[in-house]
Amino acid sequence: MNLANRLTVSRFFLTLAFVAALSMDVPYRFTAALVLFLIAGITDYADGEVARRFNMQSDFGRLMDPLVDKIMMASAFICLVPLRAIPAWAATVIVSREFLITGLRLLAASKGRVLSAEKLGKHKTAWQIITAIFFLLMLSIRELFRFGASALYAGIWHFCGDTLLAVTIALTLISGAGYLWKNWSLVESQQ
């Protein structure tokens, strides 16, 4: 297994640790989750960069990198719902899009094709990561500095959070629809 693929696999295990950190009722869990998520986000960038720069692109990477991205992002948004960081409908939209695209990739694989991630999908993932990091950072700040419900904190949480979430949802829907449109022939061939 080459370095790029190892980074992809490490992101999966970092995601498991991230979910565990958010799920436990221990001191500084939000800060630990933030650090784990940041490291996972860095590996998302690094695995693609390493694969391109050192010609380590592989079918494993083309299939697993976007799949692990989806696991990471779905986990983050699902975990943020009970923390009241994002509404359940937003997590549902994000996770549904990810399942739809994964299903399309599986359909392509059954026909011997590998559908790589596209540029807009990479932008979508970047905005999803930024949005998750924002909420994790806000939770960590509250945890570290023992902020109560200050007006400034609440204002930043709502204004920035709502803006980031709106951009993320828009890119999630647009990139999903575009990917489905471009690969619609796979769906039509099933009739």
mmCIF file with all atom_site columns, C-alpha atoms in Angstrom, residues 42-177:
data_model
loop_
_atom_site.group_PDB
_atom_site.id
_atom_site.type_symbol
_atom_site.label_atom_id
_atom_site.label_alt_id
_atom_site.label_comp_id
_atom_site.label_asym_id
_atom_site.label_entity_id
_atom_site.label_seq_id
_atom_site.pdbx_PDB_ins_code
_atom_site.Cartn_x
_atom_site.Cartn_y
_atom_site.Cartn_z
_atom_site.occupancy
_atom_site.B_iso_or_equiv
_atom_site.pdbx_formal_charge
_atom_site.auth_seq_id
_atom_site.auth_comp_id
_atom_site.auth_asym_id
_atom_site.auth_atom_id
_atom_site.pdbx_PDB_model_num
ATOM 1   C CA . ILE A 1 42  ? -5.061  17.552 6.707   1.00 0.00 ? 42  ILE A CA 1
ATOM 2   C CA . THR A 1 43  ? -4.758  13.924 5.585   1.00 0.00 ? 43  THR A CA 1
ATOM 3   C CA . ASP A 1 44  ? -7.607  14.570 3.132   1.00 0.00 ? 44  ASP A CA 1
ATOM 4   C CA . TYR A 1 45  ? -5.523  17.242 1.480   1.00 0.00 ? 45  TYR A CA 1
ATOM 5   C CA . ALA A 1 46  ? -2.231  15.364 1.850   1.00 0.00 ? 46  ALA A CA 1
ATOM 6   C CA . ASP A 1 47  ? -3.293  12.044 0.323   1.00 0.00 ? 47  ASP A CA 1
ATOM 7   C CA . GLY A 1 48  ? -4.388  13.690 -2.924  1.00 0.00 ? 48  GLY A CA 1
ATOM 8   C CA . GLU A 1 49  ? -1.318  15.890 -3.058  1.00 0.00 ? 49  GLU A CA 1
ATOM 9   C CA . VAL A 1 50  ? 1.028   12.949 -2.453  1.00 0.00 ? 50  VAL A CA 1
ATOM 10  C CA . ALA A 1 51  ? -0.790  10.806 -5.030  1.00 0.00 ? 51  ALA A CA 1
ATOM 11  C CA . ARG A 1 52  ? -0.512  13.477 -7.727  1.00 0.00 ? 52  ARG A CA 1
ATOM 12  C CA . ARG A 1 53  ? 2.992   14.692 -6.958  1.00 0.00 ? 53  ARG A CA 1
ATOM 13  C CA . PHE A 1 54  ? 4.585   11.247 -6.666  1.00 0.00 ? 54  PHE A CA 1
ATOM 14  C CA . ASN A 1 55  ? 2.382   9.500  -9.239  1.00 0.00 ? 55  ASN A CA 1
ATOM 15  C CA . MET A 1 56  ? 0.774   7.225  -6.631  1.00 0.00 ? 56  MET A CA 1
ATOM 16  C CA . GLN A 1 57  ? -2.723  7.363  -8.061  1.00 0.00 ? 57  GLN A CA 1
ATOM 17  C CA . SER A 1 58  ? -4.510  4.031  -7.886  1.00 0.00 ? 58  SER A CA 1
ATOM 18  C CA . ASP A 1 59  ? -7.956  2.512  -8.235  1.00 0.00 ? 59  ASP A CA 1
ATOM 19  C CA . PHE A 1 60  ? -7.919  1.954  -4.460  1.00 0.00 ? 60  PHE A CA 1
ATOM 20  C CA . GLY A 1 61  ? -7.304  5.659  -3.898  1.00 0.00 ? 61  GLY A CA 1
ATOM 21  C CA . ARG A 1 62  ? -9.876  6.778  -6.482  1.00 0.00 ? 62  ARG A CA 1
ATOM 22  C CA . LEU A 1 63  ? -12.506 4.630  -4.785  1.00 0.00 ? 63  LEU A CA 1
ATOM 23  C CA . MET A 1 64  ? -11.525 4.803  -1.108  1.00 0.00 ? 64  MET A CA 1
ATOM 24  C CA . ASP A 1 65  ? -10.527 8.476  -0.817  1.00 0.00 ? 65  ASP A CA 1
ATOM 25  C CA . PRO A 1 66  ? -14.017 9.797  -1.596  1.00 0.00 ? 66  PRO A CA 1
ATOM 26  C CA . LEU A 1 67  ? -15.614 6.983  0.430   1.00 0.00 ? 67  LEU A CA 1
ATOM 27  C CA . VAL A 1 68  ? -13.552 7.798  3.520   1.00 0.00 ? 68  VAL A CA 1
ATOM 28  C CA . ASP A 1 69  ? -14.327 11.511 2.960   1.00 0.00 ? 69  ASP A CA 1
ATOM 29  C CA . LYS A 1 70  ? -18.015 10.640 3.041   1.00 0.00 ? 70  LYS A CA 1
ATOM 30  C CA . ILE A 1 71  ? -17.628 8.584  6.212   1.00 0.00 ? 71  ILE A CA 1
ATOM 31  C CA . MET A 1 72  ? -15.712 11.425 7.855   1.00 0.00 ? 72  MET A CA 1
ATOM 32  C CA . MET A 1 73  ? -18.194 14.114 6.884   1.00 0.00 ? 73  MET A CA 1
ATOM 33  C CA . ALA A 1 74  ? -21.311 12.054 7.606   1.00 0.00 ? 74  ALA A CA 1
ATOM 34  C CA . SER A 1 75  ? -19.896 11.198 11.033  1.00 0.00 ? 75  SER A CA 1
ATOM 35  C CA . ALA A 1 76  ? -19.118 14.831 11.786  1.00 0.00 ? 76  ALA A CA 1
ATOM 36  C CA . PHE A 1 77  ? -22.521 16.158 10.794  1.00 0.00 ? 77  PHE A CA 1
ATOM 37  C CA . ILE A 1 78  ? -24.418 13.351 12.515  1.00 0.00 ? 78  ILE A CA 1
ATOM 38  C CA . CYS A 1 79  ? -22.431 13.969 15.712  1.00 0.00 ? 79  CYS A CA 1
ATOM 39  C CA . LEU A 1 80  ? -23.118 17.718 15.520  1.00 0.00 ? 80  LEU A CA 1
ATOM 40  C CA . VAL A 1 81  ? -26.914 17.254 15.479  1.00 0.00 ? 81  VAL A CA 1
ATOM 41  C CA . PRO A 1 82  ? -27.403 16.266 19.145  1.00 0.00 ? 82  PRO A CA 1
ATOM 42  C CA . LEU A 1 83  ? -25.014 19.075 20.120  1.00 0.00 ? 83  LEU A CA 1
ATOM 43  C CA . ARG A 1 84  ? -27.471 21.489 18.484  1.00 0.00 ? 84  ARG A CA 1
ATOM 44  C CA . ALA A 1 85  ? -24.772 22.751 16.166  1.00 0.00 ? 85  ALA A CA 1
ATOM 45  C CA . ILE A 1 86  ? -26.719 21.927 13.030  1.00 0.00 ? 86  ILE A CA 1
ATOM 46  C CA . PRO A 1 87  ? -30.337 20.945 12.420  1.00 0.00 ? 87  PRO A CA 1
ATOM 47  C CA . ALA A 1 88  ? -31.180 17.316 11.636  1.00 0.00 ? 88  ALA A CA 1
ATOM 48  C CA . TRP A 1 89  ? -32.535 18.248 8.181   1.00 0.00 ? 89  TRP A CA 1
ATOM 49  C CA . ALA A 1 90  ? -29.125 19.657 7.183   1.00 0.00 ? 90  ALA A CA 1
ATOM 50  C CA . ALA A 1 91  ? -27.326 16.497 8.279   1.00 0.00 ? 91  ALA A CA 1
ATOM 51  C CA . THR A 1 92  ? -29.925 14.455 6.381   1.00 0.00 ? 92  THR A CA 1
ATOM 52  C CA . VAL A 1 93  ? -29.327 16.425 3.170   1.00 0.00 ? 93  VAL A CA 1
ATOM 53  C CA . ILE A 1 94  ? -25.560 16.032 3.485   1.00 0.00 ? 94  ILE A CA 1
ATOM 54  C CA . VAL A 1 95  ? -25.636 12.315 4.337   1.00 0.00 ? 95  VAL A CA 1
ATOM 55  C CA . SER A 1 96  ? -28.261 11.566 1.673   1.00 0.00 ? 96  SER A CA 1
ATOM 56  C CA . ARG A 1 97  ? -26.134 13.177 -1.022  1.00 0.00 ? 97  ARG A CA 1
ATOM 57  C CA . GLU A 1 98  ? -23.147 11.145 0.108   1.00 0.00 ? 98  GLU A CA 1
ATOM 58  C CA . PHE A 1 99  ? -25.120 7.869  -0.015  1.00 0.00 ? 99  PHE A CA 1
ATOM 59  C CA . LEU A 1 100 ? -26.492 8.752  -3.451  1.00 0.00 ? 100 LEU A CA 1
ATOM 60  C CA . ILE A 1 101 ? -23.028 9.380  -4.885  1.00 0.00 ? 101 ILE A CA 1
ATOM 61  C CA . THR A 1 102 ? -21.626 6.266  -3.200  1.00 0.00 ? 102 THR A CA 1
ATOM 62  C CA . GLY A 1 103 ? -24.439 4.234  -4.764  1.00 0.00 ? 103 GLY A CA 1
ATOM 63  C CA . LEU A 1 104 ? -23.616 5.709  -8.152  1.00 0.00 ? 104 LEU A CA 1
ATOM 64  C CA . ARG A 1 105 ? -19.942 4.803  -7.686  1.00 0.00 ? 105 ARG A CA 1
ATOM 65  C CA . LEU A 1 106 ? -20.889 1.233  -6.739  1.00 0.00 ? 106 LEU A CA 1
ATOM 66  C CA . LEU A 1 107 ? -23.064 1.011  -9.834  1.00 0.00 ? 107 LEU A CA 1
ATOM 67  C CA . ALA A 1 108 ? -20.135 2.233  -11.947 1.00 0.00 ? 108 ALA A CA 1
ATOM 68  C CA . ALA A 1 109 ? -17.805 -0.283 -10.284 1.00 0.00 ? 109 ALA A CA 1
ATOM 69  C CA . SER A 1 110 ? -20.208 -3.089 -11.169 1.00 0.00 ? 110 SER A CA 1
ATOM 70  C CA . LYS A 1 111 ? -19.684 -2.055 -14.796 1.00 0.00 ? 111 LYS A CA 1
ATOM 71  C CA . GLY A 1 112 ? -15.908 -1.927 -14.453 1.00 0.00 ? 112 GLY A CA 1
ATOM 72  C CA . ARG A 1 113 ? -15.719 1.864  -14.192 1.00 0.00 ? 113 ARG A CA 1
ATOM 73  C CA . VAL A 1 114 ? -14.219 3.985  -11.429 1.00 0.00 ? 114 VAL A CA 1
ATOM 74  C CA . LEU A 1 115 ? -15.806 7.392  -10.908 1.00 0.00 ? 115 LEU A CA 1
ATOM 75  C CA . SER A 1 116 ? -13.245 9.765  -9.426  1.00 0.00 ? 116 SER A CA 1
ATOM 76  C CA . ALA A 1 117 ? -14.111 12.770 -7.319  1.00 0.00 ? 117 ALA A CA 1
ATOM 77  C CA . GLU A 1 118 ? -14.698 15.953 -9.298  1.00 0.00 ? 118 GLU A CA 1
ATOM 78  C CA . LYS A 1 119 ? -13.493 19.476 -8.642  1.00 0.00 ? 119 LYS A CA 1
ATOM 79  C CA . LEU A 1 120 ? -16.859 20.777 -7.381  1.00 0.00 ? 120 LEU A CA 1
ATOM 80  C CA . GLY A 1 121 ? -17.134 17.750 -5.099  1.00 0.00 ? 121 GLY A CA 1
ATOM 81  C CA . LYS A 1 122 ? -13.727 18.593 -3.667  1.00 0.00 ? 122 LYS A CA 1
ATOM 82  C CA . HIS A 1 123 ? -14.886 22.178 -3.025  1.00 0.00 ? 123 HIS A CA 1
ATOM 83  C CA . LYS A 1 124 ? -18.010 20.783 -1.360  1.00 0.00 ? 124 LYS A CA 1
ATOM 84  C CA . THR A 1 125 ? -15.869 18.600 0.883   1.00 0.00 ? 125 THR A CA 1
ATOM 85  C CA . ALA A 1 126 ? -13.640 21.567 1.746   1.00 0.00 ? 126 ALA A CA 1
ATOM 86  C CA . TRP A 1 127 ? -16.673 23.652 2.775   1.00 0.00 ? 127 TRP A CA 1
ATOM 87  C CA . GLN A 1 128 ? -18.092 20.743 4.753   1.00 0.00 ? 128 GLN A CA 1
ATOM 88  C CA . ILE A 1 129 ? -14.774 20.456 6.584   1.00 0.00 ? 129 ILE A CA 1
ATOM 89  C CA . ILE A 1 130 ? -14.668 24.224 7.226   1.00 0.00 ? 130 ILE A CA 1
ATOM 90  C CA . THR A 1 131 ? -18.234 24.157 8.559   1.00 0.00 ? 131 THR A CA 1
ATOM 91  C CA . ALA A 1 132 ? -17.575 21.209 10.855  1.00 0.00 ? 132 ALA A CA 1
ATOM 92  C CA . ILE A 1 133 ? -14.331 22.813 12.074  1.00 0.00 ? 133 ILE A CA 1
ATOM 93  C CA . PHE A 1 134 ? -16.167 26.058 12.825  1.00 0.00 ? 134 PHE A CA 1
ATOM 94  C CA . PHE A 1 135 ? -18.716 24.341 15.062  1.00 0.00 ? 135 PHE A CA 1
ATOM 95  C CA . LEU A 1 136 ? -16.078 22.158 16.708  1.00 0.00 ? 136 LEU A CA 1
ATOM 96  C CA . LEU A 1 137 ? -13.924 25.248 17.310  1.00 0.00 ? 137 LEU A CA 1
ATOM 97  C CA . MET A 1 138 ? -16.838 27.101 18.869  1.00 0.00 ? 138 MET A CA 1
ATOM 98  C CA . LEU A 1 139 ? -17.601 24.134 21.131  1.00 0.00 ? 139 LEU A CA 1
ATOM 99  C CA . SER A 1 140 ? -13.918 23.893 22.045  1.00 0.00 ? 140 SER A CA 1
ATOM 100 C CA . ILE A 1 141 ? -13.704 27.632 22.843  1.00 0.00 ? 141 ILE A CA 1
ATOM 101 C CA . ARG A 1 142 ? -16.758 27.340 25.086  1.00 0.00 ? 142 ARG A CA 1
ATOM 102 C CA . GLU A 1 143 ? -15.219 24.282 26.755  1.00 0.00 ? 143 GLU A CA 1
ATOM 103 C CA . LEU A 1 144 ? -11.740 25.791 27.240  1.00 0.00 ? 144 LEU A CA 1
ATOM 104 C CA . PHE A 1 145 ? -12.784 29.266 28.343  1.00 0.00 ? 145 PHE A CA 1
ATOM 105 C CA . ARG A 1 146 ? -16.000 28.306 30.137  1.00 0.00 ? 146 ARG A CA 1
ATOM 106 C CA . PHE A 1 147 ? -18.103 30.728 28.136  1.00 0.00 ? 147 PHE A CA 1
ATOM 107 C CA . GLY A 1 148 ? -21.673 30.909 29.147  1.00 0.00 ? 148 GLY A CA 1
ATOM 108 C CA . ALA A 1 149 ? -24.352 32.087 26.776  1.00 0.00 ? 149 ALA A CA 1
ATOM 109 C CA . SER A 1 150 ? -22.713 35.446 25.985  1.00 0.00 ? 150 SER A CA 1
ATOM 110 C CA . ALA A 1 151 ? -24.353 37.544 23.294  1.00 0.00 ? 151 ALA A CA 1
ATOM 111 C CA . LEU A 1 152 ? -21.104 37.803 21.311  1.00 0.00 ? 152 LEU A CA 1
ATOM 112 C CA . TYR A 1 153 ? -20.533 34.039 21.343  1.00 0.00 ? 153 TYR A CA 1
ATOM 113 C CA . ALA A 1 154 ? -24.159 33.365 20.376  1.00 0.00 ? 154 ALA A CA 1
ATOM 114 C CA . GLY A 1 155 ? -23.980 35.981 17.603  1.00 0.00 ? 155 GLY A CA 1
ATOM 115 C CA . ILE A 1 156 ? -20.849 34.473 16.099  1.00 0.00 ? 156 ILE A CA 1
ATOM 116 C CA . TRP A 1 157 ? -22.282 30.954 16.472  1.00 0.00 ? 157 TRP A CA 1
ATOM 117 C CA . HIS A 1 158 ? -25.506 31.852 14.666  1.00 0.00 ? 158 HIS A CA 1
ATOM 118 C CA . PHE A 1 159 ? -24.313 34.314 12.015  1.00 0.00 ? 159 PHE A CA 1
ATOM 119 C CA . CYS A 1 160 ? -21.158 32.489 10.941  1.00 0.00 ? 160 CYS A CA 1
ATOM 120 C CA . GLY A 1 161 ? -22.642 29.051 11.507  1.00 0.00 ? 161 GLY A CA 1
ATOM 121 C CA . ASP A 1 162 ? -25.781 29.766 9.488   1.00 0.00 ? 162 ASP A CA 1
ATOM 122 C CA . THR A 1 163 ? -23.727 31.315 6.668   1.00 0.00 ? 163 THR A CA 1
ATOM 123 C CA . LEU A 1 164 ? -21.283 28.405 6.508   1.00 0.00 ? 164 LEU A CA 1
ATOM 124 C CA . LEU A 1 165 ? -24.114 25.896 6.662   1.00 0.00 ? 165 LEU A CA 1
ATOM 125 C CA . ALA A 1 166 ? -25.981 27.644 3.816   1.00 0.00 ? 166 ALA A CA 1
ATOM 126 C CA . VAL A 1 167 ? -22.890 27.573 1.575   1.00 0.00 ? 167 VAL A CA 1
ATOM 127 C CA . THR A 1 168 ? -22.217 23.943 2.502   1.00 0.00 ? 168 THR A CA 1
ATOM 128 C CA . ILE A 1 169 ? -25.794 22.829 1.798   1.00 0.00 ? 169 ILE A CA 1
ATOM 129 C CA . ALA A 1 170 ? -25.829 24.697 -1.536  1.00 0.00 ? 170 ALA A CA 1
ATOM 130 C CA . LEU A 1 171 ? -22.552 23.119 -2.672  1.00 0.00 ? 171 LEU A CA 1
ATOM 131 C CA . THR A 1 172 ? -23.697 19.717 -1.429  1.00 0.00 ? 172 THR A CA 1
ATOM 132 C CA . LEU A 1 173 ? -26.878 19.879 -3.511  1.00 0.00 ? 173 LEU A CA 1
ATOM 133 C CA . ILE A 1 174 ? -25.303 21.455 -6.608  1.00 0.00 ? 174 ILE A CA 1
ATOM 134 C CA . SER A 1 175 ? -22.319 19.097 -6.705  1.00 0.00 ? 175 SER A CA 1
ATOM 135 C CA . GLY A 1 176 ? -24.539 16.062 -6.114  1.00 0.00 ? 176 GLY A CA 1
ATOM 136 C CA . ALA A 1 177 ? -26.958 17.052 -8.857  1.00 0.00 ? 177 ALA A CA 1
#
